[in-house]
Amino acid sequence: MGLLRKKLAVLDLTHGGIPIAKKLAALGNDVSGVDVYGTVDPALLGELEEKYGIRCSKAPLPVSEFDLLVAPVHLDSAYSMLEEARAAGKTILSHHEIVGKILKKNPWLSGTKIVEVTGVKAKTSTASLLADMLSRRFKVVLHTSRGLEVWDNGFHSSIYRGLSITPGSILTAVEKSLEAGVEPDLKPEFFIFEISIGGTGTADFGILTTLSPDYGIANNTALASDAKLQLILNAKPGSALLINSGAEKALEAAKKTQAEVLTFKDPFLAEAHANISETGRTPDFVLETEKASGISEVSGSTLRFLSRGKEIFSASLSPGYSSSAYRTAFVAASAAALELGVEVKDVVSVLEEFRGLSGRMQEKELNGIALIDNSNSGMDILSAEKALEYALLKKKDEKKRSVILVLGEEASQVCEGLPPASVQKFVEKSGTKCGQIILVGERMQEVTAKNASYAGSIQEGLSKAVELAGTEDIILSSVKCFR
């Protein structure tokens, strides 16, 4: 279906709908935007109408006015415009699908390979490691929840901060890259996009990190795992897909694709995949780890990387972060880099130089006190549990006195927030293992624990932790937030 002189309705201007609406209007379409959640500033809605000719509404519009609707995969399927569109036989495209169609019309992307990374866990880590690896040979632009960056020979510089990983943000990322002058002599050879809940169908190389733990979307009328299969079902012929071998649903879907299918496995995730039956397929890429001589597993280890049954390299990881938190990223990024033409020595160099990503199990110091930083937009209660396990191991290894836990959320809308009920169960189960717990965010006021206090922001929470902690303590920061 063409995108010229159509009457289109873009639903959900909160989660990436605005850049989609702008681009569709610029392509010559009659576009209406629907603020489904009523959260967009009226002044911004007015600007969209006056500057871009996009009619905006906070209420549902009559479906009969439109040729097709554009809606995110997470929107409640019972939303009135979607119900009416299905009844009338109207075409409904996802945000992912429409972004793919728009990207295909962008001549600047000609000659640039696109990599898309989706999944439940390890998306940012995989994309960031891959950018570093690819940059040892190619010019790379990376878009993740950490921001938009240019990578060249292992060094990166920031282009723009504040983008989400909704599919609509990809359009903004490309636009900001152009504005930053990443062209013509610095035009990237690779664009790497971290993308939530699916793929656009434009990737030359798609990576699915994990499908578990699964969760409900669209008011629990659908599963996130099914939506993520867009990466596979919409894959263009001749492209390649790298899929976690534990994601049986994805491998089943991949049987119908015209893309080349590669698989990877991290044996240490066997417990997480225990409920998934064997696929009968031997993974193309396998990661094995063992304790490095004289180094405890929580602070460093040795990787062995196998490709199609043959050992390709081993790498000794640096201490100073939880290497176990990056196993999926290590194998996925390494496999992708080697397939995309990076030399083995450069892959090994990146792995051995890696010190962890900020906000993802990285060890730091705060006012002379040991800090484990696990605060990021993808943080969930399982991540908080693993982070506490790591902090307790570090406490034992280094004979520290106690762990001061900063836990919660800065914004409940960040990737669906951190449910207070889950936090309550967590502190009831593990709270006594911490010297003090500082709960961050308004919704955490619902959570009760004998050793808990409250803070309005991550910065306030860390300040309180510093006041409570001494040099013999560890501060663990696990707050869901934009960074």
Coordinates of N, CA and C in Angstrom, one line a residue, residues 119-280:
G119 N 13.8 -7.6 21.9 CA 13.8 -8.6 22.9 C 13.4 -8.1 24.3
V120 N 13.3 -8.9 25.2 CA 12.9 -8.5 26.6 C 14.1 -8.0 27.4
K121 N 15.2 -8.7 27.3 CA 16.4 -8.3 28.1 C 17.6 -8.2 27.1
A122 N 18.6 -7.5 27.6 CA 20.0 -7.4 26.9 C 20.0 -6.6 25.6
K123 N 18.9 -5.9 25.3 CA 18.9 -5.1 24.0 C 20.0 -4.0 24.0
T124 N 20.0 -3.2 25.0 CA 20.9 -2.1 25.0 C 22.4 -2.6 25.1
S125 N 22.6 -3.6 25.9 CA 24.0 -4.1 26.0 C 24.5 -4.7 24.7
T126 N 23.6 -5.5 24.1 CA 23.9 -6.1 22.8 C 24.2 -5.1 21.7
A127 N 23.3 -4.1 21.6 CA 23.5 -3.1 20.6 C 24.8 -2.2 20.8
S128 N 25.1 -1.9 22.1 CA 26.2 -1.1 22.4 C 27.5 -1.8 22.2
L129 N 27.6 -3.1 22.6 CA 28.8 -3.9 22.3 C 29.0 -4.1 20.8
L130 N 27.9 -4.3 20.1 CA 28.0 -4.5 18.6 C 28.5 -3.2 18.0
A131 N 28.0 -2.1 18.4 CA 28.5 -0.8 17.8 C 30.0 -0.6 18.0
D132 N 30.5 -1.0 19.2 CA 31.9 -0.9 19.5 C 32.7 -1.8 18.5
M133 N 32.2 -3.0 18.4 CA 32.9 -4.0 17.6 C 32.9 -3.6 16.1
L134 N 31.7 -3.2 15.6 CA 31.6 -2.8 14.2 C 32.5 -1.5 13.9
S135 N 32.6 -0.7 14.9 CA 33.3 0.6 14.7 C 34.8 0.4 14.5
R136 N 35.3 -0.8 14.8 CA 36.7 -1.0 14.6 C 37.0 -1.1 13.1
R137 N 35.9 -1.3 12.3 CA 36.1 -1.4 10.8 C 35.2 -0.4 10.1
F138 N 34.1 -0.1 10.6 CA 33.1 0.7 9.9 C 32.7 2.0 10.7
K139 N 32.1 2.9 10.0 CA 31.4 4.1 10.7 C 30.0 3.6 11.1
V140 N 29.7 3.9 12.4 CA 28.4 3.4 13.0 C 27.7 4.5 13.7
V141 N 26.3 4.5 13.5 CA 25.5 5.3 14.3 C 24.6 4.4 15.1
L142 N 24.6 4.6 16.4 CA 23.9 3.7 17.4 C 22.7 4.5 18.1
H143 N 21.5 3.9 18.1 CA 20.4 4.5 18.8 C 19.9 3.5 19.8
T144 N 20.0 3.8 21.1 CA 19.5 3.0 22.2 C 18.9 3.8 23.2
S145 N 18.4 3.2 24.3 CA 17.8 4.0 25.4 C 18.8 4.9 26.0
R146 N 20.1 4.7 25.8 CA 21.1 5.6 26.3 C 21.3 6.9 25.5
G147 N 20.8 6.9 24.3 CA 20.9 8.1 23.4 C 21.3 7.7 22.0
L148 N 21.6 8.7 21.2 CA 22.0 8.6 19.8 C 23.5 8.9 19.8
E149 N 24.3 8.0 19.3 CA 25.8 8.1 19.3 C 26.4 7.8 17.9
V150 N 27.5 8.5 17.6 CA 28.4 8.1 16.5 C 29.5 7.3 17.0
W151 N 29.8 6.2 16.4 CA 31.0 5.3 16.8 C 32.0 5.2 15.7
D152 N 33.3 5.4 16.1 CA 34.3 5.3 15.1 C 35.6 4.8 15.8
N153 N 36.0 3.6 15.4 CA 37.2 3.0 15.9 C 37.3 2.9 17.4
G154 N 36.2 2.5 18.0 CA 36.1 2.3 19.4 C 35.8 3.5 20.3
F155 N 35.6 4.6 19.6 CA 35.3 5.9 20.4 C 33.9 6.3 19.9
H156 N 33.2 6.9 20.9 CA 31.8 7.4 20.5 C 31.6 8.8 21.0
S157 N 30.7 9.5 20.3 CA 30.3 10.9 20.8 C 28.8 10.9 20.6
S158 N 28.2 11.7 21.5 CA 26.8 11.8 21.6 C 26.3 12.8 20.5
I159 N 25.2 12.4 19.9 CA 24.5 13.3 18.9 C 23.3 13.9 19.6
Y160 N 22.5 13.1 20.4 CA 21.3 13.5 20.9 C 20.9 12.6 22.1
R161 N 20.3 13.2 23.1 CA 19.8 12.5 24.2 C 18.2 12.7 24.3
G162 N 17.6 11.7 25.0 CA 16.2 11.9 25.3 C 15.2 11.1 24.4
L163 N 15.7 10.3 23.5 CA 14.8 9.6 22.7 C 14.4 8.3 23.4
S164 N 13.2 7.8 23.1 CA 12.8 6.5 23.6 C 13.2 5.5 22.6
I165 N 12.8 4.2 22.8 CA 13.1 3.2 21.8 C 11.8 2.7 21.1
T166 N 10.8 3.5 21.1 CA 9.6 3.2 20.3 C 10.0 3.3 18.8
P167 N 9.3 2.6 17.9 CA 9.6 2.6 16.5 C 9.6 4.0 15.9
G168 N 8.7 4.9 16.4 CA 8.7 6.3 15.9 C 10.0 7.0 16.2
S169 N 10.7 6.7 17.2 CA 11.9 7.4 17.6 C 13.0 7.1 16.6
I170 N 12.9 6.0 15.8 CA 13.9 5.7 14.8 C 13.9 6.8 13.8
L171 N 12.7 7.4 13.4 CA 12.6 8.5 12.5 C 13.3 9.7 13.0
T172 N 13.2 10.0 14.3 CA 13.8 11.1 14.9 C 15.4 10.9 14.9
A173 N 15.8 9.7 15.2 CA 17.2 9.3 15.2 C 17.9 9.6 13.9
V174 N 17.2 9.2 12.8 CA 17.8 9.4 11.5 C 17.8 10.9 11.2
E175 N 16.8 11.6 11.5 CA 16.7 13.1 11.3 C 17.8 13.8 12.1
K176 N 18.0 13.4 13.4 CA 19.0 14.1 14.2 C 20.4 13.8 13.7
S177 N 20.6 12.6 13.1 CA 21.9 12.2 12.5 C 22.2 13.1 11.3
L178 N 21.2 13.4 10.5 CA 21.4 14.3 9.4 C 21.7 15.7 9.9
E179 N 21.0 16.2 10.9 CA 21.2 17.5 11.4 C 22.6 17.7 12.1
A180 N 23.1 16.6 12.6 CA 24.4 16.6 13.3 C 25.5 16.6 12.3
G181 N 25.2 16.5 11.0 CA 26.2 16.5 10.0 C 26.9 15.2 9.7
V182 N 26.3 14.1 10.1 CA 26.8 12.7 9.8 C 26.7 12.4 8.3
E183 N 27.2 13.3 7.5 CA 27.0 13.1 6.0 C 27.7 14.3 5.4
P184 N 28.4 14.2 4.2 CA 28.4 13.0 3.4 C 29.6 12.1 3.8
D185 N 30.8 12.7 4.1 CA 32.0 11.9 4.3 C 31.9 11.0 5.6
L186 N 31.0 11.4 6.5 CA 30.8 10.6 7.7 C 29.5 9.8 7.7
K187 N 28.9 9.7 6.5 CA 27.7 8.9 6.5 C 28.0 7.5 7.0
P188 N 27.1 7.0 7.9 CA 27.4 5.7 8.6 C 27.3 4.6 7.6
E189 N 28.1 3.6 7.8 CA 28.0 2.3 7.0 C 27.0 1.4 7.7
F190 N 26.8 1.6 9.0 CA 25.8 0.9 9.8 C 25.0 1.8 10.7
F191 N 23.7 1.6 10.7 CA 22.7 2.1 11.7 C 22.3 1.0 12.6
I192 N 22.5 1.1 13.9 CA 22.0 0.1 14.8 C 20.9 0.7 15.6
F193 N 19.7 0.1 15.6 CA 18.5 0.6 16.3 C 18.1 -0.4 17.4
E194 N 18.1 0.0 18.6 CA 17.4 -0.8 19.7 C 15.9 -0.4 19.6
I195 N 15.1 -1.4 19.5 CA 13.7 -1.1 19.2 C 12.8 -2.0 20.1
S196 N 11.8 -1.4 20.7 CA 10.9 -2.1 21.6 C 9.8 -2.9 20.8
I197 N 9.6 -4.1 21.3 CA 8.4 -4.9 20.9 C 8.3 -5.1 19.4
G198 N 9.4 -5.4 18.7 CA 9.2 -5.8 17.3 C 10.3 -5.2 16.4
G199 N 10.0 -5.3 15.1 CA 10.9 -4.8 14.1 C 10.2 -4.1 12.9
T200 N 10.9 -3.3 12.2 CA 10.2 -2.5 11.1 C 10.2 -3.2 9.8
G201 N 10.9 -4.3 9.6 CA 11.0 -4.9 8.3 C 12.1 -4.3 7.4
T202 N 12.9 -3.4 7.8 CA 13.9 -2.8 7.0 C 15.3 -3.3 7.4
A203 N 15.4 -4.1 8.4 CA 16.7 -4.5 8.9 C 17.4 -5.4 7.9
D204 N 18.7 -5.2 7.7 CA 19.6 -6.1 7.0 C 20.0 -7.2 7.9
F205 N 20.0 -6.9 9.2 CA 20.4 -7.9 10.2 C 19.6 -7.7 11.4
G206 N 18.7 -8.6 11.8 CA 17.9 -8.5 13.0 C 18.3 -9.4 14.1
I207 N 18.3 -8.9 15.3 CA 18.7 -9.7 16.5 C 17.6 -9.8 17.5
L208 N 17.2 -11.0 17.9 CA 16.3 -11.2 19.0 C 17.0 -11.7 20.2
T209 N 17.1 -10.9 21.2 CA 17.9 -11.3 22.4 C 17.2 -12.4 23.2
T210 N 16.0 -12.1 23.7 CA 15.3 -13.0 24.5 C 13.8 -12.8 24.3
L211 N 13.0 -13.8 24.6 CA 11.5 -13.6 24.6 C 11.0 -13.8 26.0
S212 N 11.8 -14.2 27.0 CA 11.4 -14.4 28.3 C 12.1 -13.4 29.3
P213 N 11.5 -13.0 30.4 CA 10.1 -13.4 30.7 C 9.1 -12.6 29.9
D214 N 8.1 -13.4 29.5 CA 7.0 -12.8 28.7 C 6.1 -11.9 29.5
Y215 N 5.3 -11.0 28.9 CA 4.4 -10.2 29.7 C 3.3 -9.8 28.7
G216 N 2.2 -9.4 29.4 CA 1.0 -8.9 28.6 C 1.1 -7.5 28.1
I217 N 0.5 -7.2 26.9 CA 0.4 -5.9 26.4 C -1.0 -5.6 26.0
A218 N -1.3 -4.4 25.5 CA -2.6 -4.1 25.0 C -3.7 -4.5 26.0
N219 N -3.5 -4.0 27.2 CA -4.4 -4.3 28.3 C -4.6 -5.8 28.5
N220 N -3.5 -6.5 28.4 CA -3.4 -7.9 28.6 C -4.2 -8.7 27.6
T221 N -4.5 -8.2 26.5 CA -5.2 -8.9 25.4 C -4.2 -9.6 24.4
A222 N -2.9 -9.3 24.6 CA -1.9 -9.9 23.7 C -0.6 -10.1 24.5
L223 N 0.3 -10.9 23.9 CA 1.6 -11.1 24.6 C 2.7 -10.3 23.9
A224 N 3.6 -9.8 24.6 CA 4.7 -9.1 24.1 C 5.6 -10.0 23.1
S225 N 5.7 -11.3 23.5 CA 6.5 -12.2 22.6 C 5.9 -12.3 21.2
D226 N 4.6 -12.3 21.1 CA 4.0 -12.3 19.8 C 4.3 -11.1 19.0
A227 N 4.2 -9.9 19.6 CA 4.5 -8.7 19.0 C 5.9 -8.6 18.5
K228 N 6.8 -9.1 19.3 CA 8.3 -9.1 18.9 C 8.6 -9.9 17.7
L229 N 7.7 -10.9 17.4 CA 7.9 -11.7 16.2 C 7.8 -10.9 14.9
Q230 N 7.3 -9.6 15.0 CA 7.4 -8.8 13.8 C 8.8 -8.7 13.2
L231 N 9.8 -8.8 14.1 CA 11.2 -8.7 13.6 C 11.4 -9.9 12.6
I232 N 10.8 -11.0 12.8 CA 10.9 -12.2 12.0 C 9.9 -12.2 10.8
L233 N 8.7 -12.0 11.2 CA 7.6 -12.1 10.2 C 7.7 -11.1 9.1
N234 N 8.2 -9.9 9.4 CA 8.4 -8.8 8.5 C 9.8 -8.7 7.9
A235 N 10.7 -9.7 8.2 CA 12.0 -9.6 7.7 C 12.1 -9.6 6.2
K236 N 12.9 -8.7 5.6 CA 13.0 -8.7 4.2 C 13.8 -9.8 3.6
P237 N 13.4 -10.3 2.4 CA 14.2 -11.4 1.8 C 15.7 -11.0 1.6
G238 N 16.5 -11.9 1.9 CA 18.0 -11.7 1.8 C 18.6 -11.1 3.0
S239 N 17.8 -10.8 4.0 CA 18.4 -10.3 5.3 C 18.8 -11.5 6.1
A240 N 19.4 -11.2 7.3 CA 19.8 -12.2 8.2 C 19.1 -12.0 9.6
L241 N 18.8 -13.1 10.3 CA 18.2 -13.0 11.6 C 19.1 -13.8 12.6
L242 N 19.4 -13.2 13.7 CA 20.1 -13.9 14.8 C 19.2 -14.1 16.0
I243 N 18.8 -15.3 16.3 CA 17.7 -15.6 17.2 C 18.2 -16.4 18.4
N244 N 17.8 -16.0 19.6 CA 18.1 -16.8 20.8 C 17.5 -18.2 20.6
S245 N 18.4 -19.3 20.8 CA 17.9 -20.6 20.5 C 16.9 -21.1 21.6
G246 N 16.7 -20.3 22.7 CA 15.7 -20.7 23.6 C 14.3 -20.1 23.3
A247 N 14.3 -19.3 22.3 CA 13.0 -18.7 21.9 C 12.3 -19.5 20.8
E248 N 11.7 -20.6 21.3 CA 11.1 -21.6 20.4 C 10.0 -21.0 19.5
K249 N 9.2 -20.1 20.1 CA 8.2 -19.4 19.3 C 8.8 -18.7 18.1
A250 N 9.9 -18.0 18.3 CA 10.6 -17.3 17.3 C 11.1 -18.2 16.2
L251 N 11.7 -19.3 16.6 CA 12.3 -20.3 15.6 C 11.2 -20.9 14.8
E252 N 10.0 -21.1 15.4 CA 8.9 -21.7 14.6 C 8.5 -20.7 13.6
A253 N 8.4 -19.4 14.0 CA 8.0 -18.3 13.0 C 9.0 -18.2 11.9
A254 N 10.3 -18.4 12.3 CA 11.3 -18.2 11.3 C 11.3 -19.3 10.2
K255 N 10.6 -20.3 10.4 CA 10.5 -21.4 9.3 C 9.8 -20.8 8.0
K256 N 9.1 -19.7 8.2 CA 8.3 -19.1 7.1 C 9.0 -18.0 6.5
T257 N 10.2 -17.6 7.0 CA 10.9 -16.4 6.5 C 11.8 -16.7 5.3
Q258 N 12.0 -15.7 4.5 CA 13.0 -15.8 3.4 C 14.4 -15.2 3.8
A259 N 14.5 -14.9 5.1 CA 15.8 -14.4 5.7 C 16.6 -15.6 6.1
E260 N 17.9 -15.4 6.1 CA 18.9 -16.4 6.7 C 18.7 -16.4 8.2
V261 N 18.6 -17.6 8.8 CA 18.3 -17.7 10.2 C 19.5 -18.3 10.9
L262 N 20.1 -17.5 11.9 CA 21.2 -18.0 12.7 C 20.7 -18.0 14.1
T263 N 21.3 -18.9 14.9 CA 20.9 -19.0 16.3 C 22.1 -18.9 17.3
F264 N 21.9 -18.4 18.5 CA 22.9 -18.4 19.5 C 22.4 -19.0 20.8
K265 N 23.3 -19.4 21.6 CA 22.9 -20.0 22.9 C 23.8 -19.6 24.0
D266 N 23.3 -19.2 25.1 CA 24.1 -19.0 26.4 C 23.7 -20.1 27.3
P267 N 24.5 -21.1 27.5 CA 24.1 -22.3 28.3 C 23.7 -21.9 29.8
F268 N 24.2 -20.7 30.2 CA 23.9 -20.3 31.6 C 22.5 -19.8 31.7
L269 N 21.8 -19.7 30.6 CA 20.4 -19.3 30.7 C 19.5 -20.5 30.7
A270 N 20.0 -21.7 30.8 CA 19.2 -22.9 30.7 C 18.1 -22.9 31.7
E271 N 18.3 -22.3 32.9 CA 17.2 -22.3 34.0 C 16.1 -21.4 33.5
A272 N 16.4 -20.3 32.8 CA 15.3 -19.4 32.3 C 14.5 -20.0 31.2
H273 N 15.2 -21.0 30.5 CA 14.5 -21.6 29.4 C 14.0 -23.0 29.7
A274 N 14.0 -23.3 31.0 CA 13.6 -24.7 31.4 C 12.2 -25.1 31.0
N275 N 11.4 -24.1 30.8 CA 10.0 -24.4 30.5 C 9.8 -24.4 29.0
I276 N 10.9 -24.3 28.2 CA 10.7 -24.3 26.8 C 11.3 -25.6 26.2
S277 N 10.5 -26.3 25.4 CA 11.0 -27.5 24.9 C 12.1 -27.4 23.9
E278 N 12.9 -28.5 23.7 CA 14.0 -28.4 22.8 C 13.5 -28.2 21.3
T279 N 14.2 -27.4 20.6 CA 13.8 -27.2 19.2 C 14.4 -28.2 18.2
G280 N 15.4 -28.9 18.7 CA 16.0 -29.9 17.9 C 17.1 -29.3 17.0

